[in-house]
PDB file of C-alpha atoms in Angstrom:
ATOM      1  CA  MET A   1      21.078 -60.269 123.236  1.00 82.00           C
ATOM      2  CA  LEU A   2      19.203 -62.155 120.259  1.00 89.00           C
ATOM      3  CA  PRO A   3      15.985 -60.143 119.244  1.00 93.00           C
ATOM      4  CA  ILE A   4      12.807 -62.361 119.638  1.00 94.00           C
ATOM      5  CA  ILE A   5       9.813 -61.177 118.319  1.00 96.00           C
ATOM      6  CA  SER A   6       6.267 -62.807 118.478  1.00 95.00           C
ATOM      7  CA  ILE A   7       3.619 -63.074 115.525  1.00 94.00           C
ATOM      8  CA  VAL A   8       0.284 -63.238 117.579  1.00 94.00           C
ATOM      9  CA  GLY A   9      -3.391 -63.222 116.761  1.00 90.00           C
ATOM     10  CA  HIS A  10      -6.639 -65.236 117.023  1.00 90.00           C
ATOM     11  CA  SER A  11      -7.023 -68.642 115.304  1.00 88.00           C
ATOM     12  CA  ASN A  12      -7.388 -68.871 111.358  1.00 89.00           C
ATOM     13  CA  VAL A  13      -5.988 -65.168 110.914  1.00 89.00           C
ATOM     14  CA  GLY A  14      -3.304 -65.992 108.904  1.00 90.00           C
ATOM     15  CA  LYS A  15      -0.280 -66.060 111.242  1.00 91.00           C
ATOM     16  CA  THR A  16       1.626 -68.670 109.459  1.00 91.00           C
ATOM     17  CA  THR A  17       0.874 -67.403 106.123  1.00 93.00           C
ATOM     18  CA  PHE A  18       2.404 -64.187 107.102  1.00 94.00           C
ATOM     19  CA  LEU A  19       5.627 -65.748 108.730  1.00 94.00           C
ATOM     20  CA  GLU A  20       5.800 -67.479 105.093  1.00 95.00           C
ATOM     21  CA  ARG A  21       6.218 -64.335 103.545  1.00 95.00           C
ATOM     22  CA  LEU A  22       7.847 -62.134 106.192  1.00 95.00           C
ATOM     23  CA  ILE A  23      11.024 -64.566 106.513  1.00 94.00           C
ATOM     24  CA  PRO A  24      11.935 -64.906 102.981  1.00 93.00           C
ATOM     25  CA  GLU A  25      11.896 -61.042 102.990  1.00 94.00           C
ATOM     26  CA  LEU A  26      14.310 -60.854 105.986  1.00 92.00           C
ATOM     27  CA  ARG A  27      16.440 -63.248 104.564  1.00 90.00           C
ATOM     28  CA  SER A  28      16.630 -61.327 101.188  1.00 88.00           C
ATOM     29  CA  ARG A  29      17.944 -58.430 103.335  1.00 86.00           C
ATOM     30  CA  GLY A  30      20.768 -60.456 104.559  1.00 84.00           C
ATOM     31  CA  TYR A  31      19.631 -61.646 108.070  1.00 88.00           C
ATOM     32  CA  ARG A  32      19.578 -65.111 109.416  1.00 88.00           C
ATOM     33  CA  VAL A  33      16.125 -65.925 110.748  1.00 92.00           C
ATOM     34  CA  GLY A  34      14.962 -68.762 113.094  1.00 92.00           C
ATOM     35  CA  ALA A  35      11.389 -69.638 113.989  1.00 92.00           C
ATOM     36  CA  VAL A  36       9.396 -71.371 116.803  1.00 90.00           C
ATOM     37  CA  LYS A  37       5.795 -72.436 116.870  1.00 88.00           C
ATOM     38  CA  HIS A  38       4.359 -72.375 120.205  1.00 83.00           C
ATOM     39  CA  SER A  39       1.728 -75.008 120.868  1.00 75.00           C
ATOM     40  CA  HIS A  40      -0.351 -75.785 123.972  1.00 63.00           C
ATOM     41  CA  HIS A  41      -0.964 -79.456 122.812  1.00 58.00           C
ATOM     42  CA  GLY A  42       1.827 -82.323 122.889  1.00 59.00           C
ATOM     43  CA  VAL A  43       4.220 -82.333 119.971  1.00 59.00           C
ATOM     44  CA  ASP A  44       5.605 -85.395 118.539  1.00 61.00           C
ATOM     45  CA  LEU A  45       7.654 -84.952 115.146  1.00 60.00           C
ATOM     46  CA  ASP A  46       8.503 -88.616 115.197  1.00 64.00           C
ATOM     47  CA  THR A  47       6.332 -91.295 113.609  1.00 69.00           C
ATOM     48  CA  PRO A  48       4.994 -94.034 116.136  1.00 77.00           C
ATOM     49  CA  GLY A  49       6.796 -97.250 114.742  1.00 75.00           C
ATOM     50  CA  THR A  50       9.761 -96.023 113.917  1.00 78.00           C
ATOM     51  CA  ASP A  51      13.025 -96.809 115.256  1.00 80.00           C
ATOM     52  CA  SER A  52      13.660 -93.528 116.823  1.00 76.00           C
ATOM     53  CA  HIS A  53      10.247 -93.313 118.378  1.00 78.00           C
ATOM     54  CA  ARG A  54      10.780 -96.754 119.828  1.00 78.00           C
ATOM     55  CA  LEU A  55      13.808 -95.759 121.740  1.00 77.00           C
ATOM     56  CA  ALA A  56      11.959 -92.613 123.055  1.00 79.00           C
ATOM     57  CA  GLU A  57       9.204 -95.110 124.288  1.00 81.00           C
ATOM     58  CA  VAL A  58      11.650 -97.219 126.260  1.00 80.00           C
ATOM     59  CA  GLY A  59      13.016 -94.070 128.144  1.00 81.00           C
ATOM     60  CA  ALA A  60      15.922 -92.857 126.105  1.00 85.00           C
ATOM     61  CA  ASP A  61      16.108 -88.926 126.240  1.00 79.00           C
ATOM     62  CA  PRO A  62      17.170 -87.223 124.589  1.00 80.00           C
ATOM     63  CA  VAL A  63      16.252 -88.932 121.068  1.00 83.00           C
ATOM     64  CA  ALA A  64      18.022 -87.608 118.043  1.00 81.00           C
ATOM     65  CA  LEU A  65      17.162 -88.363 114.124  1.00 79.00           C
ATOM     66  CA  ALA A  66      19.886 -87.583 112.192  1.00 82.00           C
ATOM     67  CA  SER A  67      20.438 -87.498 108.270  1.00 83.00           C
ATOM     68  CA  SER A  68      22.783 -85.791 105.967  1.00 83.00           C
ATOM     69  CA  GLY A  69      20.890 -82.764 105.769  1.00 83.00           C
ATOM     70  CA  ARG A  70      18.623 -82.476 109.121  1.00 82.00           C
ATOM     71  CA  LEU A  71      19.103 -83.076 113.024  1.00 81.00           C
ATOM     72  CA  TRP A  72      15.894 -83.447 114.838  1.00 80.00           C
ATOM     73  CA  VAL A  73      16.381 -83.589 118.665  1.00 82.00           C
ATOM     74  CA  ALA A  74      13.371 -84.581 121.159  1.00 80.00           C
ATOM     75  CA  HIS A  75      13.829 -83.888 124.926  1.00 80.00           C
ATOM     76  CA  ALA A  76      11.311 -84.589 127.657  1.00 80.00           C
ATOM     77  CA  LEU A  77      10.948 -81.235 129.631  1.00 80.00           C
ATOM     78  CA  ASP A  78       9.529 -80.954 133.175  1.00 82.00           C
ATOM     79  CA  GLN A  79       8.089 -77.763 132.583  1.00 84.00           C
ATOM     80  CA  GLU A  80       7.805 -75.556 129.403  1.00 83.00           C
ATOM     81  CA  LEU A  81      10.887 -73.648 128.260  1.00 84.00           C
ATOM     82  CA  PRO A  82      10.451 -69.830 127.541  1.00 87.00           C
ATOM     83  CA  PRO A  83      11.344 -68.516 124.310  1.00 89.00           C
ATOM     84  CA  GLN A  84      14.384 -66.604 125.764  1.00 91.00           C
ATOM     85  CA  ALA A  85      15.606 -70.376 127.134  1.00 89.00           C
ATOM     86  CA  ILE A  86      15.172 -71.746 123.582  1.00 87.00           C
ATOM     87  CA  ALA A  87      17.051 -69.106 121.954  1.00 89.00           C
ATOM     88  CA  ASP A  88      19.839 -69.481 124.294  1.00 89.00           C
ATOM     89  CA  LEU A  89      20.106 -73.196 123.735  1.00 86.00           C
ATOM     90  CA  PHE A  90      19.534 -73.521 120.183  1.00 83.00           C
ATOM     91  CA  PHE A  91      19.411 -70.062 118.109  1.00 86.00           C
ATOM     92  CA  THR A  92      23.134 -69.031 118.972  1.00 83.00           C
ATOM     93  CA  ASP A  93      23.632 -68.379 115.245  1.00 82.00           C
ATOM     94  CA  VAL A  94      20.713 -66.440 113.980  1.00 88.00           C
ATOM     95  CA  ASP A  95      20.216 -62.632 114.059  1.00 90.00           C
ATOM     96  CA  LEU A  96      16.449 -62.958 114.817  1.00 93.00           C
ATOM     97  CA  MET A  97      13.991 -65.469 116.280  1.00 94.00           C
ATOM     98  CA  LEU A  98      10.419 -65.166 115.185  1.00 95.00           C
ATOM     99  CA  THR A  99       7.842 -66.949 117.395  1.00 93.00           C
ATOM    100  CA  GLU A 100       4.223 -68.039 116.143  1.00 91.00           C
ATOM    101  CA  GLY A 101       2.515 -67.611 119.599  1.00 82.00           C
ATOM    102  CA  TYR A 102       3.617 -66.731 122.914  1.00 84.00           C
ATOM    103  CA  LYS A 103       0.677 -64.013 123.025  1.00 83.00           C
ATOM    104  CA  ARG A 104       1.198 -63.551 126.926  1.00 85.00           C
ATOM    105  CA  GLY A 105       5.119 -63.538 126.790  1.00 84.00           C
ATOM    106  CA  SER A 106       7.122 -60.476 127.266  1.00 87.00           C
ATOM    107  CA  HIS A 107       8.638 -60.080 124.046  1.00 92.00           C
ATOM    108  CA  PRO A 108       7.654 -57.588 121.641  1.00 94.00           C
ATOM    109  CA  LYS A 109       4.608 -58.734 119.367  1.00 95.00           C
ATOM    110  CA  ILE A 110       2.947 -58.160 115.783  1.00 96.00           C
ATOM    111  CA  GLU A 111      -0.641 -58.892 115.951  1.00 94.00           C
ATOM    112  CA  VAL A 112      -2.438 -60.021 112.878  1.00 93.00           C
ATOM    113  CA  TRP A 113      -5.845 -58.822 112.873  1.00 88.00           C
ATOM    114  CA  ARG A 114      -8.797 -59.778 110.765  1.00 86.00           C
ATOM    115  CA  HIS A 115     -12.459 -58.373 110.862  1.00 81.00           C
ATOM    116  CA  GLY A 116     -14.699 -61.335 111.291  1.00 77.00           C
ATOM    117  CA  VAL A 117     -12.211 -63.572 112.558  1.00 75.00           C
ATOM    118  CA  SER A 118     -10.409 -61.758 115.691  1.00 70.00           C
ATOM    119  CA  ASP A 119     -12.855 -61.160 118.387  1.00 72.00           C
ATOM    120  CA  ALA A 120     -11.175 -58.339 120.195  1.00 80.00           C
ATOM    121  CA  PRO A 121      -7.034 -57.152 120.200  1.00 83.00           C
ATOM    122  CA  LEU A 122      -4.992 -59.616 122.110  1.00 87.00           C
ATOM    123  CA  CYS A 123      -2.405 -56.844 122.829  1.00 88.00           C
ATOM    124  CA  GLN A 124      -1.949 -53.686 124.258  1.00 89.00           C
ATOM    125  CA  ASP A 125      -0.225 -50.878 121.920  1.00 91.00           C
ATOM    126  CA  TRP A 126       2.653 -50.816 124.279  1.00 92.00           C
ATOM    127  CA  GLU A 127       3.143 -54.679 123.762  1.00 93.00           C
ATOM    128  CA  LEU A 128       3.303 -54.055 119.929  1.00 93.00           C
ATOM    129  CA  VAL A 129       5.934 -53.850 117.328  1.00 94.00           C
ATOM    130  CA  ALA A 130       3.025 -53.450 114.820  1.00 94.00           C
ATOM    131  CA  ARG A 131      -0.591 -54.549 113.754  1.00 93.00           C
ATOM    132  CA  VAL A 132      -0.806 -56.295 110.723  1.00 94.00           C
ATOM    133  CA  GLY A 133      -4.016 -56.566 108.436  1.00 91.00           C
ATOM    134  CA  ASP A 134      -7.192 -54.794 108.917  1.00 84.00           C
ATOM    135  CA  VAL A 135      -7.316 -51.466 110.568  1.00 76.00           C
ATOM    136  CA  TRP A 136      -8.151 -51.457 114.275  1.00 74.00           C
ATOM    137  CA  PRO A 137      -9.476 -47.905 114.522  1.00 68.00           C
ATOM    138  CA  SER A 138      -8.412 -47.201 118.318  1.00 78.00           C
ATOM    139  CA  SER A 139      -4.814 -48.508 118.025  1.00 82.00           C
ATOM    140  CA  THR A 140      -2.079 -46.210 117.863  1.00 89.00           C
ATOM    141  CA  ALA A 141       0.656 -49.063 116.793  1.00 91.00           C
ATOM    142  CA  PRO A 142       2.316 -48.873 113.434  1.00 93.00           C
ATOM    143  CA  HIS A 143      -0.245 -50.591 111.017  1.00 93.00           C
ATOM    144  CA  PHE A 144       0.485 -52.307 107.928  1.00 95.00           C
ATOM    145  CA  ASN A 145      -1.416 -53.973 105.208  1.00 93.00           C
ATOM    146  CA  ILE A 146      -1.035 -58.094 105.415  1.00 92.00           C
ATOM    147  CA  ASP A 147       0.754 -57.720 102.090  1.00 93.00           C
ATOM    148  CA  ASP A 148       3.106 -55.144 103.223  1.00 95.00           C
ATOM    149  CA  VAL A 149       5.927 -57.493 104.228  1.00 95.00           C
ATOM    150  CA  GLY A 150       8.652 -55.462 103.138  1.00 95.00           C
ATOM    151  CA  GLY A 151       7.299 -52.529 105.504  1.00 96.00           C
ATOM    152  CA  VAL A 152       7.251 -54.675 108.418  1.00 96.00           C
ATOM    153  CA  ALA A 153      10.678 -56.281 107.542  1.00 95.00           C
ATOM    154  CA  ALA A 154      12.029 -52.322 107.309  1.00 95.00           C
ATOM    155  CA  LEU A 155      10.442 -51.660 110.811  1.00 96.00           C
ATOM    156  CA  ILE A 156      11.923 -54.621 112.210  1.00 95.00           C
ATOM    157  CA  GLU A 157      15.262 -53.979 110.481  1.00 93.00           C
ATOM    158  CA  GLU A 158      15.208 -50.184 112.014  1.00 92.00           C
ATOM    159  CA  ARG A 159      14.313 -51.430 115.578  1.00 92.00           C
ATOM    160  CA  PHE A 160      16.138 -54.531 116.085  1.00 92.00           C
ATOM    161  CA  LEU A 161      18.433 -55.358 113.519  1.00 88.00           C
ATOM    162  CA  HIS A 162      20.706 -52.480 112.427  1.00 75.00           C
ATOM    163  CA  GLN A 163      23.601 -53.613 114.091  1.00 68.00           C
ATOM    164  CA  ARG A 164      23.470 -57.122 113.150  1.00 64.00           C
ATOM    165  CA  LYS A 165      23.297 -56.932 109.379  1.00 62.00           C
ATOM    166  CA  GLU A 166      25.783 -58.798 107.431  1.00 62.00           C
ATOM    167  CA  SER A 167      28.467 -56.494 106.050  1.00 63.00           C
ATOM    168  CA  LEU A 168      31.419 -57.178 103.419  1.00 67.00           C
ATOM    169  CA  TYR A 169      34.673 -55.641 104.558  1.00 65.00           C
ATOM    170  CA  ILE A 170      37.690 -55.297 102.023  1.00 69.00           C
ATOM    171  CA  SER A 171      40.893 -53.412 102.497  1.00 71.00           C
ATOM    172  CA  VAL A 172      43.602 -53.325 100.010  1.00 72.00           C
ATOM    173  CA  ASN A 173      47.062 -52.248 100.959  1.00 71.00           C
ATOM    174  CA  ASP A 174      45.730 -51.418 104.648  1.00 67.00           C
ATOM    175  CA  LYS A 175      43.151 -49.291 102.984  1.00 69.00           C
ATOM    176  CA  PRO A 176      39.516 -49.919 103.402  1.00 65.00           C
ATOM    177  CA  VAL A 177      37.594 -50.544  99.956  1.00 67.00           C
ATOM    178  CA  VAL A 178      33.941 -49.780 100.258  1.00 59.00           C
ATOM    179  CA  ALA A 179      31.749 -52.552  99.359  1.00 63.00           C
ATOM    180  CA  GLU A 180      28.023 -51.592  99.174  1.00 62.00           C
ATOM    181  CA  GLY A 181      24.908 -52.464  97.355  1.00 60.00           C
ATOM    182  CA  PHE A 182      25.477 -54.806  94.201  1.00 64.00           C
ATOM    183  CA  ALA A 183      29.015 -55.158  95.299  1.00 69.00           C
ATOM    184  CA  GLN A 184      28.506 -56.454  98.789  1.00 67.00           C
ATOM    185  CA  ARG A 185      25.822 -59.114  97.926  1.00 68.00           C
ATOM    186  CA  VAL A 186      27.961 -60.451  94.745  1.00 74.00           C
ATOM    187  CA  GLY A 187      31.065 -60.330  96.678  1.00 75.00           C
ATOM    188  CA  GLY A 188      29.462 -61.946  99.814  1.00 74.00           C
ATOM    189  CA  GLN A 189      27.800 -64.636  97.711  1.00 77.00           C
ATOM    190  CA  THR A 190      31.025 -65.279  95.825  1.00 83.00           C
ATOM    191  CA  LEU A 191      33.021 -65.538  98.748  1.00 80.00           C
ATOM    192  CA  MET A 192      30.713 -67.853 100.651  1.00 79.00           C
ATOM    193  CA  GLY A 193      30.137 -70.021  97.714  1.00 83.00           C
ATOM    194  CA  LEU A 194      34.110 -70.513  97.636  1.00 85.00           C
ATOM    195  CA  LEU A 195      34.230 -71.380 101.040  1.00 83.00           C
ATOM    196  CA  SER A 196      31.564 -73.831 100.956  1.00 83.00           C
ATOM    197  CA  THR A 197      34.067 -76.145  98.528  1.00 86.00           C
ATOM    198  CA  LEU A 198      36.514 -76.230 101.081  1.00 84.00           C
ATOM    199  CA  LYS A 199      37.566 -78.966 103.482  1.00 81.00           C
ATOM    200  CA  GLY A 200      36.727 -78.083 107.208  1.00 80.00           C
ATOM    201  CA  TYR A 201      34.053 -75.549 106.302  1.00 79.00           C
ATOM    202  CA  THR A 202      31.602 -74.830 108.781  1.00 77.00           C
ATOM    203  CA  PRO A 203      28.142 -73.820 107.368  1.00 75.00           C
ATOM    204  CA  ASP A 204      26.521 -70.283 107.915  1.00 71.00           C
ATOM    205  CA  PRO A 205      29.609 -68.921 109.860  1.00 72.00           C
ATOM    206  CA  SER A 206      28.866 -65.930 111.716  1.00 68.00           C
ATOM    207  CA  LYS A 207      32.255 -64.264 110.809  1.00 71.00           C
ATOM    208  CA  VAL A 208      34.877 -64.834 108.377  1.00 75.00           C
ATOM    209  CA  VAL A 209      38.489 -63.398 107.914  1.00 73.00           C
ATOM    210  CA  VAL A 210      40.347 -63.825 104.796  1.00 72.00           C
ATOM    211  CA  GLN A 211      43.905 -62.564 104.330  1.00 72.00           C
ATOM    212  CA  TRP A 212      45.587 -62.640 100.835  1.00 73.00           C
ATOM    213  CA  ARG A 213      49.252 -61.483 100.008  1.00 72.00           C
ATOM    214  CA  LYS A 214      50.580 -61.505  96.470  1.00 69.00           C
ATOM    215  CA  GLY A 215      53.712 -63.288  95.978  1.00 67.00           C
ATOM    216  CA  ASP A 216      56.841 -61.875  94.511  1.00 64.00           C
ATOM    217  CA  SER A 217      57.148 -61.886  90.928  1.00 56.00           C
ATOM    218  CA  GLY A 218      60.595 -61.390  90.171  1.00 54.00           C
ATOM    219  CA  GLY A 219      62.648 -63.649  88.226  1.00 51.00           C
TER     220      GLY A 219
END
């Protein structure tokens, strides 16, 4: 099942800023990360007066706004979808889904805390992966400085992602060749770069199998 972690905290503690730093750190470690922003207010990603907005106003549902690089889909809901339902529908090709919000949800949480902004902790220690920011003296949850995104990413990796990391497996004459560190990163990037130039390539594939056999060179 896809790991889902909620980043929670009081307003203006820096949840979005923390996510803006955590997501690139996780991506640099080879993981595909999706994000959901939870809002208690109505959400409209389209601009009133545009053609797609006008189609929604007369009852089209869903309505999609498509371009060469993006696809936005708006679908009316009878009730709010929980994070797991969103993950099942739209996040099938990522390793981790991070949410901003859902402080009352059941998924593991990272609470961002700042003295003078946060009134009191939102979560019990048993709900938490970690607390981030200022120290809360009575907490037994792991604590990280707000700037220590590397430490938080390492904890997430250890607890939730150790079986989902990208890997490069190579065999020569049916004997495995170990690809680690620099060789794995460069080899994987080179392979994906080559594949991206080929007809029929699907962006961000979850698995790639390549077989190559050297032809006879005899005269």
